[in-house]
PDB file of C-alpha atoms in Angstrom:
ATOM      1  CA  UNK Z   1    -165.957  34.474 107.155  1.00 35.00           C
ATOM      2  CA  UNK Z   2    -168.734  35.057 104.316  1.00 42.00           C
ATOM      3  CA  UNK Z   3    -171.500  37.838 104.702  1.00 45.00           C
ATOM      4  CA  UNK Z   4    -173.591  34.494 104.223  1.00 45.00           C
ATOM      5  CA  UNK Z   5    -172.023  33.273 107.082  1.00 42.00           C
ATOM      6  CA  UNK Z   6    -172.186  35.829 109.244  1.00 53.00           C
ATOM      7  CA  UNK Z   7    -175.812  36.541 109.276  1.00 65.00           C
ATOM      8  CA  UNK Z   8    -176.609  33.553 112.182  1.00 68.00           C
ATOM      9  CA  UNK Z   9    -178.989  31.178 111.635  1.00 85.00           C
ATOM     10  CA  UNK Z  10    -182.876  31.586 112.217  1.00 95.00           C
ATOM     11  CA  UNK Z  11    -185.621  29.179 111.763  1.00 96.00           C
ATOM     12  CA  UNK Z  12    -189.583  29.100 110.401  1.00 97.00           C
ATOM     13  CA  UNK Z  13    -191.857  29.762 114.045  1.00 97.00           C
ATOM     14  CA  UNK Z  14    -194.722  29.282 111.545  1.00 97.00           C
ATOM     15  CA  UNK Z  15    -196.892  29.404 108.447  1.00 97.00           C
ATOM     16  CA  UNK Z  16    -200.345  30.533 108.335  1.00 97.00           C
ATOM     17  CA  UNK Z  17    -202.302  30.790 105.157  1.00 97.00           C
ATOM     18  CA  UNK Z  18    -204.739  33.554 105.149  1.00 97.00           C
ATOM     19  CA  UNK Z  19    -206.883  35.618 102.381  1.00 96.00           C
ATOM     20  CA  UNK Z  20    -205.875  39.206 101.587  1.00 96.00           C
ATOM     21  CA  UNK Z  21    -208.007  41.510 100.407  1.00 94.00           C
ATOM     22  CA  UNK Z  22    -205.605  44.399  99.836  1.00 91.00           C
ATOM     23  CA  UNK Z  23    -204.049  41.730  97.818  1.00 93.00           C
ATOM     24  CA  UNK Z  24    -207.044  40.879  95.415  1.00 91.00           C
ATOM     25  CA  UNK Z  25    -208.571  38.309  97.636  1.00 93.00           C
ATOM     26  CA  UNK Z  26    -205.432  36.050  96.652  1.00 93.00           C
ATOM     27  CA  UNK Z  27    -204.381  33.725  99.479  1.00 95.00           C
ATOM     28  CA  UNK Z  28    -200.811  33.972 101.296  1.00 97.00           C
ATOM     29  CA  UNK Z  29    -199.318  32.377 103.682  1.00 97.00           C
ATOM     30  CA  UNK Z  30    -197.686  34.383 106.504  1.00 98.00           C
ATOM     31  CA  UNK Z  31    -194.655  33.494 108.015  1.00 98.00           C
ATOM     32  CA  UNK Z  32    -192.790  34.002 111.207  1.00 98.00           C
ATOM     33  CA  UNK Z  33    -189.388  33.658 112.725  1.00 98.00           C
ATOM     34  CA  UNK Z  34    -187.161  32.226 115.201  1.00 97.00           C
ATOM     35  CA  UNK Z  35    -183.516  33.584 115.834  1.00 96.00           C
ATOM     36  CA  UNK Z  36    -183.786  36.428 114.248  1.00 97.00           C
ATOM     37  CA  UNK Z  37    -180.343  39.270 114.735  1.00 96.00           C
ATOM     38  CA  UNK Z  38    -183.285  41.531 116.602  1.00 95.00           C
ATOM     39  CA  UNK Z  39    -185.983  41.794 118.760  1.00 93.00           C
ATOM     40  CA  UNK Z  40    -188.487  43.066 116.243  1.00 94.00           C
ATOM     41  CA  UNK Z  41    -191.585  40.940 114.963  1.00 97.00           C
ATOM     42  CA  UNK Z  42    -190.614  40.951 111.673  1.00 98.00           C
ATOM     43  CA  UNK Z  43    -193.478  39.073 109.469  1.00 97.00           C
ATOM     44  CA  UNK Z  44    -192.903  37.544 105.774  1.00 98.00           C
ATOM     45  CA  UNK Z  45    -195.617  37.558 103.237  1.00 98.00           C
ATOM     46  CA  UNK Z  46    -195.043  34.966 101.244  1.00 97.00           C
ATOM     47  CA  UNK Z  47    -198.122  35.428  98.176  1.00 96.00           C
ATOM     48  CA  UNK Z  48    -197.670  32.156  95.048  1.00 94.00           C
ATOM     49  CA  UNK Z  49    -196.233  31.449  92.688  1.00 85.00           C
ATOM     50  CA  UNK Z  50    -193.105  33.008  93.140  1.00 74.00           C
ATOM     51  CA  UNK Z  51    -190.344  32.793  90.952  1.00 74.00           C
ATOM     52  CA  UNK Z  52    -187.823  30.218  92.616  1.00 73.00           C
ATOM     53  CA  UNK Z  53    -184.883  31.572  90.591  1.00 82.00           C
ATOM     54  CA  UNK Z  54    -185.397  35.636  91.698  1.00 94.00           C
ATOM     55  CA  UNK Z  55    -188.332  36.393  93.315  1.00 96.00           C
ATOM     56  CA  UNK Z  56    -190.103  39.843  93.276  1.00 97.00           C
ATOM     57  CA  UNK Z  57    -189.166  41.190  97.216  1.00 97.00           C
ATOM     58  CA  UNK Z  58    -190.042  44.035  98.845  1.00 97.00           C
ATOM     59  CA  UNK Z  59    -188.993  45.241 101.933  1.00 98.00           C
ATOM     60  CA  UNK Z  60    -191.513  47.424 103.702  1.00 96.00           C
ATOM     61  CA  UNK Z  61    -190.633  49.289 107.070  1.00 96.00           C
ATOM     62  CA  UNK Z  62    -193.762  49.587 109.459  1.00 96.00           C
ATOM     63  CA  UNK Z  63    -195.793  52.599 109.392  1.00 94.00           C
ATOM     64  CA  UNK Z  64    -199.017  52.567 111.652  1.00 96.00           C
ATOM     65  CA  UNK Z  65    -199.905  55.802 111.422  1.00 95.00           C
ATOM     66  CA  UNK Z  66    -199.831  55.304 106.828  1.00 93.00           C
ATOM     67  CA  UNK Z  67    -200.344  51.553 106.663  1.00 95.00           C
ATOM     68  CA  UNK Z  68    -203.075  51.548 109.146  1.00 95.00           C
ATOM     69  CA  UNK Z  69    -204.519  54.835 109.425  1.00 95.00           C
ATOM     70  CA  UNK Z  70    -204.074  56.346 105.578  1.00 93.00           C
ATOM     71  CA  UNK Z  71    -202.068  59.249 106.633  1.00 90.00           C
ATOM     72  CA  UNK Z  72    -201.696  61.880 103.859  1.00 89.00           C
ATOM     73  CA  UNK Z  73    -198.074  62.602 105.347  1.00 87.00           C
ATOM     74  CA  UNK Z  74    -196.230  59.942 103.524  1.00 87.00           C
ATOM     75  CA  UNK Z  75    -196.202  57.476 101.018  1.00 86.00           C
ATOM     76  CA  UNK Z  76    -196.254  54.587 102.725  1.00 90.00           C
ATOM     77  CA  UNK Z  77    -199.899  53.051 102.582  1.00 92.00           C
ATOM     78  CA  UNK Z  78    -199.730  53.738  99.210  1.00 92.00           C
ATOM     79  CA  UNK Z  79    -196.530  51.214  98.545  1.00 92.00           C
ATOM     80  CA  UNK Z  80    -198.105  48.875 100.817  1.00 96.00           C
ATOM     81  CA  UNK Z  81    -200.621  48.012  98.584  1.00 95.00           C
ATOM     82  CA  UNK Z  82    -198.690  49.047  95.151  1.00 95.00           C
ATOM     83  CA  UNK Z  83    -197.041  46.186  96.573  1.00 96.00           C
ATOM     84  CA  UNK Z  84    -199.380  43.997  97.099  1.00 96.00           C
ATOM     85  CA  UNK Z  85    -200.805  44.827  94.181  1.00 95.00           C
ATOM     86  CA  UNK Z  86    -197.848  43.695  92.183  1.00 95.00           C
ATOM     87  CA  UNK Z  87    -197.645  40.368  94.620  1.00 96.00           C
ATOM     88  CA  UNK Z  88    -201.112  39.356  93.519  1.00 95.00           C
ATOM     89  CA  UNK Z  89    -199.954  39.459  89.811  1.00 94.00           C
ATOM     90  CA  UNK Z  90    -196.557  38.375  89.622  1.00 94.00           C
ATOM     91  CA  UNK Z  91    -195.869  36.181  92.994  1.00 96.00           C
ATOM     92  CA  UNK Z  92    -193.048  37.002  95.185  1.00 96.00           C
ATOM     93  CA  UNK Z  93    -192.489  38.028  98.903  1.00 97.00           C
ATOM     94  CA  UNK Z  94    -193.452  41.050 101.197  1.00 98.00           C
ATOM     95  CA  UNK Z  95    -191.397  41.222 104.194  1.00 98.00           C
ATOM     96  CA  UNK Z  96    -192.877  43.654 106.680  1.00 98.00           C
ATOM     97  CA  UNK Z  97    -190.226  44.886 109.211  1.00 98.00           C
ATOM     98  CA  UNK Z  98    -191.169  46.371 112.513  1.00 97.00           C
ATOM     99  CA  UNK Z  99    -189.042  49.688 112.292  1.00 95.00           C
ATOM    100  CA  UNK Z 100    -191.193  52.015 112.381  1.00 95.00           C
ATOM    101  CA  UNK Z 101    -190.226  55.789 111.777  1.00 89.00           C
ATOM    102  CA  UNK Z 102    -187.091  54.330 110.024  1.00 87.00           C
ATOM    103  CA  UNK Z 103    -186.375  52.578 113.246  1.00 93.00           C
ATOM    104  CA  UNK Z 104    -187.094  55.510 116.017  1.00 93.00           C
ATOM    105  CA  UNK Z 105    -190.680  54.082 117.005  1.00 94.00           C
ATOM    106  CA  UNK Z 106    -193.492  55.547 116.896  1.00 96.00           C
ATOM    107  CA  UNK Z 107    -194.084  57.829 119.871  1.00 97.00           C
ATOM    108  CA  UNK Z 108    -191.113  59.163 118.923  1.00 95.00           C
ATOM    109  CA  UNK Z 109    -191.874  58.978 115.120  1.00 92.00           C
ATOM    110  CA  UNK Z 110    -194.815  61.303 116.332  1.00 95.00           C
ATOM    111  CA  UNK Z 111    -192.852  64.023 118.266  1.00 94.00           C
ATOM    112  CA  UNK Z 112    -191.124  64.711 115.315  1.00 92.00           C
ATOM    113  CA  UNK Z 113    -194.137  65.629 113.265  1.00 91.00           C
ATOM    114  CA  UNK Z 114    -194.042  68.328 115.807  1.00 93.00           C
ATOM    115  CA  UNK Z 115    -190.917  69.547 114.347  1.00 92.00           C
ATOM    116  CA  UNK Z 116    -192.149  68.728 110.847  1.00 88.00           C
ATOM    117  CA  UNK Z 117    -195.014  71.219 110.712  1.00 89.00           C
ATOM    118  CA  UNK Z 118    -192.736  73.933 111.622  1.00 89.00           C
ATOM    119  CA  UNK Z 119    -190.754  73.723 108.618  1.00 85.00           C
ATOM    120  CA  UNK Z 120    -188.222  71.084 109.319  1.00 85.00           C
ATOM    121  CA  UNK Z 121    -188.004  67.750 107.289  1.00 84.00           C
ATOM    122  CA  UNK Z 122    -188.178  64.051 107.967  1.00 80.00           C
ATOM    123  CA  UNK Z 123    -184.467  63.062 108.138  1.00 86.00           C
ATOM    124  CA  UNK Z 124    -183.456  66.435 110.116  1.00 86.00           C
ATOM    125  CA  UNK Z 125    -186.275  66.079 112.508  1.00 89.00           C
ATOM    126  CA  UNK Z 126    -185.031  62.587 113.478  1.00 87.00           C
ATOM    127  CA  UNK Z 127    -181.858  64.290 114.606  1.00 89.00           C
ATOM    128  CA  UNK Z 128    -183.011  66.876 116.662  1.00 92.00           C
ATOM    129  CA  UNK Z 129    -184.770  64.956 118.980  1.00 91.00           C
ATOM    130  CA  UNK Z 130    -181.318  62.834 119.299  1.00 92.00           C
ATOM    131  CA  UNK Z 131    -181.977  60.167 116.629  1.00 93.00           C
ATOM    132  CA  UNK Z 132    -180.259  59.282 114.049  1.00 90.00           C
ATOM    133  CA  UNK Z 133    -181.620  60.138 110.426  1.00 85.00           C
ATOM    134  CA  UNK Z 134    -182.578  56.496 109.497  1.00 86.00           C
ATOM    135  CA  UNK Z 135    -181.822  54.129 111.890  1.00 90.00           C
ATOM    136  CA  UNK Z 136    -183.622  51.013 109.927  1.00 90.00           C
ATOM    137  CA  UNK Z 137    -180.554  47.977 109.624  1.00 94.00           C
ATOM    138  CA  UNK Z 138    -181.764  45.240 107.176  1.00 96.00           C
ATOM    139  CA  UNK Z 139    -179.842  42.683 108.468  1.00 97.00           C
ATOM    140  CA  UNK Z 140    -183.292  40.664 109.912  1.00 97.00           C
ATOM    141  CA  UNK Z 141    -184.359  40.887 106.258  1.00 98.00           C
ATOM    142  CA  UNK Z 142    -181.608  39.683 104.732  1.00 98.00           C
ATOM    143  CA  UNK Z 143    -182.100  36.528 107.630  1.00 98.00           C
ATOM    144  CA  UNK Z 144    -185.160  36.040 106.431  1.00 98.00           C
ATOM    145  CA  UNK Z 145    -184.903  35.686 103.005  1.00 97.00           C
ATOM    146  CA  UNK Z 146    -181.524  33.255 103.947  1.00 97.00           C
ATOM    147  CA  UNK Z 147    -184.424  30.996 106.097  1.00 97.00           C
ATOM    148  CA  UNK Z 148    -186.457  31.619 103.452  1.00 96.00           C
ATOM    149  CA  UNK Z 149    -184.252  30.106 100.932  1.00 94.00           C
ATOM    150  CA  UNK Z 150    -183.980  32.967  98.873  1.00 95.00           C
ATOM    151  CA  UNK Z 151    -180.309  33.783  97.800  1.00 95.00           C
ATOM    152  CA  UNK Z 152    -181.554  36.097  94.779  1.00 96.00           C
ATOM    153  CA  UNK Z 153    -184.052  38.406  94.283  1.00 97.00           C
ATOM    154  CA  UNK Z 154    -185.507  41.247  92.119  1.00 97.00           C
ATOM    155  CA  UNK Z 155    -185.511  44.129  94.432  1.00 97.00           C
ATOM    156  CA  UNK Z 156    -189.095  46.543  94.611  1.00 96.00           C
ATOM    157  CA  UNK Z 157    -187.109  49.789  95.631  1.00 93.00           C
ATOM    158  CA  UNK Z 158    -186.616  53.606  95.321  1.00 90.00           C
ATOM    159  CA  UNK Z 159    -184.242  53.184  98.470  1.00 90.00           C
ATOM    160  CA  UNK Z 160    -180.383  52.328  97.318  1.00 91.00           C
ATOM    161  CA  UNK Z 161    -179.509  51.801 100.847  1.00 92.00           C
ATOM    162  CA  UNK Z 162    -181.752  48.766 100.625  1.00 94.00           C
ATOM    163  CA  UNK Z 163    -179.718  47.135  97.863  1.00 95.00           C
ATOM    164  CA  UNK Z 164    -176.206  48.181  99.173  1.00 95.00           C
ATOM    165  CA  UNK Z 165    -177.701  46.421 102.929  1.00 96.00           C
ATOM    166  CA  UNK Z 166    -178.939  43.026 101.276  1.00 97.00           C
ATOM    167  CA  UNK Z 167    -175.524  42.817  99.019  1.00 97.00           C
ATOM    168  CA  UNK Z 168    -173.376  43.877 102.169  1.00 97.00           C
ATOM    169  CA  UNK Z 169    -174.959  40.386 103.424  1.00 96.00           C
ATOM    170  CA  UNK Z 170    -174.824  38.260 100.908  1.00 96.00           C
ATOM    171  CA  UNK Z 171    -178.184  38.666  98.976  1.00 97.00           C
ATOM    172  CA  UNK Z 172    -177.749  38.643  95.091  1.00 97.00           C
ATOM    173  CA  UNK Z 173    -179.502  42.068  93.508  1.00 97.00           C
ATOM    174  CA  UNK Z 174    -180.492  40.809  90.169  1.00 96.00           C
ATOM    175  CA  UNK Z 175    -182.429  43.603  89.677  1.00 95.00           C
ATOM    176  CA  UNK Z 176    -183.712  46.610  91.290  1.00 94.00           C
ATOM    177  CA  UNK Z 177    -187.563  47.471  90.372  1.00 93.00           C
ATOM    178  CA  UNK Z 178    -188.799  51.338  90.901  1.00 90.00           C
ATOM    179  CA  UNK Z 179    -191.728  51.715  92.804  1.00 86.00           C
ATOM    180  CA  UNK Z 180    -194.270  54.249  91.665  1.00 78.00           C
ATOM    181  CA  UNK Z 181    -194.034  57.803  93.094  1.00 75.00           C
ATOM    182  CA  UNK Z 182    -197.083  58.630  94.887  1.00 73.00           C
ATOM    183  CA  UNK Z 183    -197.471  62.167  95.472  1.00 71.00           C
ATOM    184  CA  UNK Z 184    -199.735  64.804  96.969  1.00 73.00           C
ATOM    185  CA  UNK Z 185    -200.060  68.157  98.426  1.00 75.00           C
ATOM    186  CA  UNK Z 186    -199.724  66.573 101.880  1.00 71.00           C
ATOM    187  CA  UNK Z 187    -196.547  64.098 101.012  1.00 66.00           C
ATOM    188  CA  UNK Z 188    -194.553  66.398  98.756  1.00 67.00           C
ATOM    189  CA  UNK Z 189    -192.277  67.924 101.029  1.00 66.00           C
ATOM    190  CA  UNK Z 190    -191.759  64.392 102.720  1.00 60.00           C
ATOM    191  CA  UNK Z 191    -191.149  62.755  99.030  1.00 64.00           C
ATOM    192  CA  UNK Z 192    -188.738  65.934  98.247  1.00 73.00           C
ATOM    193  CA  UNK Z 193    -186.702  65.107 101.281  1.00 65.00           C
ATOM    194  CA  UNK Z 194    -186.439  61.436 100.136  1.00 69.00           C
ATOM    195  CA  UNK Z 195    -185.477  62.682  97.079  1.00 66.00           C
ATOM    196  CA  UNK Z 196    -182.263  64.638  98.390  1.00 68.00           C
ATOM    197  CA  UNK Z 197    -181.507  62.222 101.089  1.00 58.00           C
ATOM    198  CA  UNK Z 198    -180.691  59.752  97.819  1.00 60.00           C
ATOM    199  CA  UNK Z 199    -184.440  58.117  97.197  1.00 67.00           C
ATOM    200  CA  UNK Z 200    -184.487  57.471  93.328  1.00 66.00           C
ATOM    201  CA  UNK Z 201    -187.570  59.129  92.949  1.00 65.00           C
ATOM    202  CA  UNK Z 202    -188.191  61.958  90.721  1.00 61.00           C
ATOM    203  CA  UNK Z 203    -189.708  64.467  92.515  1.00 48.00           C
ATOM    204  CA  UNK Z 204    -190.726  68.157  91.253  1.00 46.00           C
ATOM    205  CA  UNK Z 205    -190.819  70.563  93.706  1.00 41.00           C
ATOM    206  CA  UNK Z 206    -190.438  74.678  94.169  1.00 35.00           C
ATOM    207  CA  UNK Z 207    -186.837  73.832  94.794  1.00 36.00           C
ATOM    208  CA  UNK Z 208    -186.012  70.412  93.822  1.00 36.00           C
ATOM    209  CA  UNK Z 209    -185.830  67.794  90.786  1.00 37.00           C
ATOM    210  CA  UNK Z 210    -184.156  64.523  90.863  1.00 32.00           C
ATOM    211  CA  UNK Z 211    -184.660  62.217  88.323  1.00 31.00           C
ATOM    212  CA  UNK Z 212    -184.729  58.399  88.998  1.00 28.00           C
TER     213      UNK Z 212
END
């Protein structure tokens, strides 16, 4: 059997056109699913015109508390709409998957903050409340894309285990895109744990420096 193959089959629940102003007014049409491998509402953005041969994608994991609320914690609102941003120029898709705290949820996602403000970073705070480090599978995206008709992409992505995910079934790379690094006093512990978890981001820190 293929990795094409063995994703399943899913099908369009809808299409619904709407005006985005995080996206410079432009209008996109947001789609939903059918048959999707999970029980999460997974939601594609879908913003013209997009490049039928390799689309710009990016895959962005739900984050309430940044998306929504602006938290200073993380970088997340910030690639949300560097990501739009790019959308509104260049076309392309946005596929916003409901995994929030890399796929713990969000109460949860919250308890560990608890842990994080005594010294202890994202990843390792996952595990200590009996979680696993990232949890996030992106086999619904790589559904979605497949329903979507997209077989090849450009990928918008600091996160390798994105790429190796979407290859692993059978969506062609054809090239990986670096988002920007957004950092602050509040995020720069959370950006040097991405860093050393694998994150190609280059990140300068008291005791860290990885280079993309």
């Amino acid at each position: 059997m293929t990795a094409g193959a063995a994703l399943g089959a899913a099908t369009v629940r809808a299409r619904v056109p709407v005006d985005l102003h995080r996206a410079a007014g432009r209008t996109a049409e947001l789609v939903t699913f059918r048959g999707l491998p999970d029980d999460g509402e997974h939601l594609a953005c879908l913003v013209p015109p997009r490049d039928t041969g390799a689309p710009l994608v990016r895959l962005h994991s739900e984050c309430l508390t940044g998306d929504v609320f602006g938290s200073t914690r993380c970088d997340c609102g910030p690639q949300l709409d560097e990501a739009l941003n790019l959308l509104a120029v260049h076309g392309g898709v946005l596929l916003y998957l409901r995994q929030e705290g890399r796929g713990i949820g969000l109460y949860n996602k919250l308890d560990t903050y608890l842990l994080q403000d005594r010294g202890t970073d994202t990843f390792e705070a996952n595990r200590l409340i009996g979680r696993g480090a990232d949890e996030r599978d992106y086999l619904a995206a790589a559904v979605m894309l497949r329903t979507l008709g997209l077989h090849r992409v450009r990928l918008l992505t600091n996160n390798p285990d994105k790429v190796r995910q979407l290859r692993d079934h059978g969506i062609d790379i054809a090239e990986t895109l670096p988002t920007g690094v957004h950092l602050t006093p509040g995020n720069a512990a959370y950006l040097e744990a991405k860093a050393r978890s694998g994150h190609h981001i280059p990140v300068r820190g008291p005791e860290t420096e990885v280079r993309a």
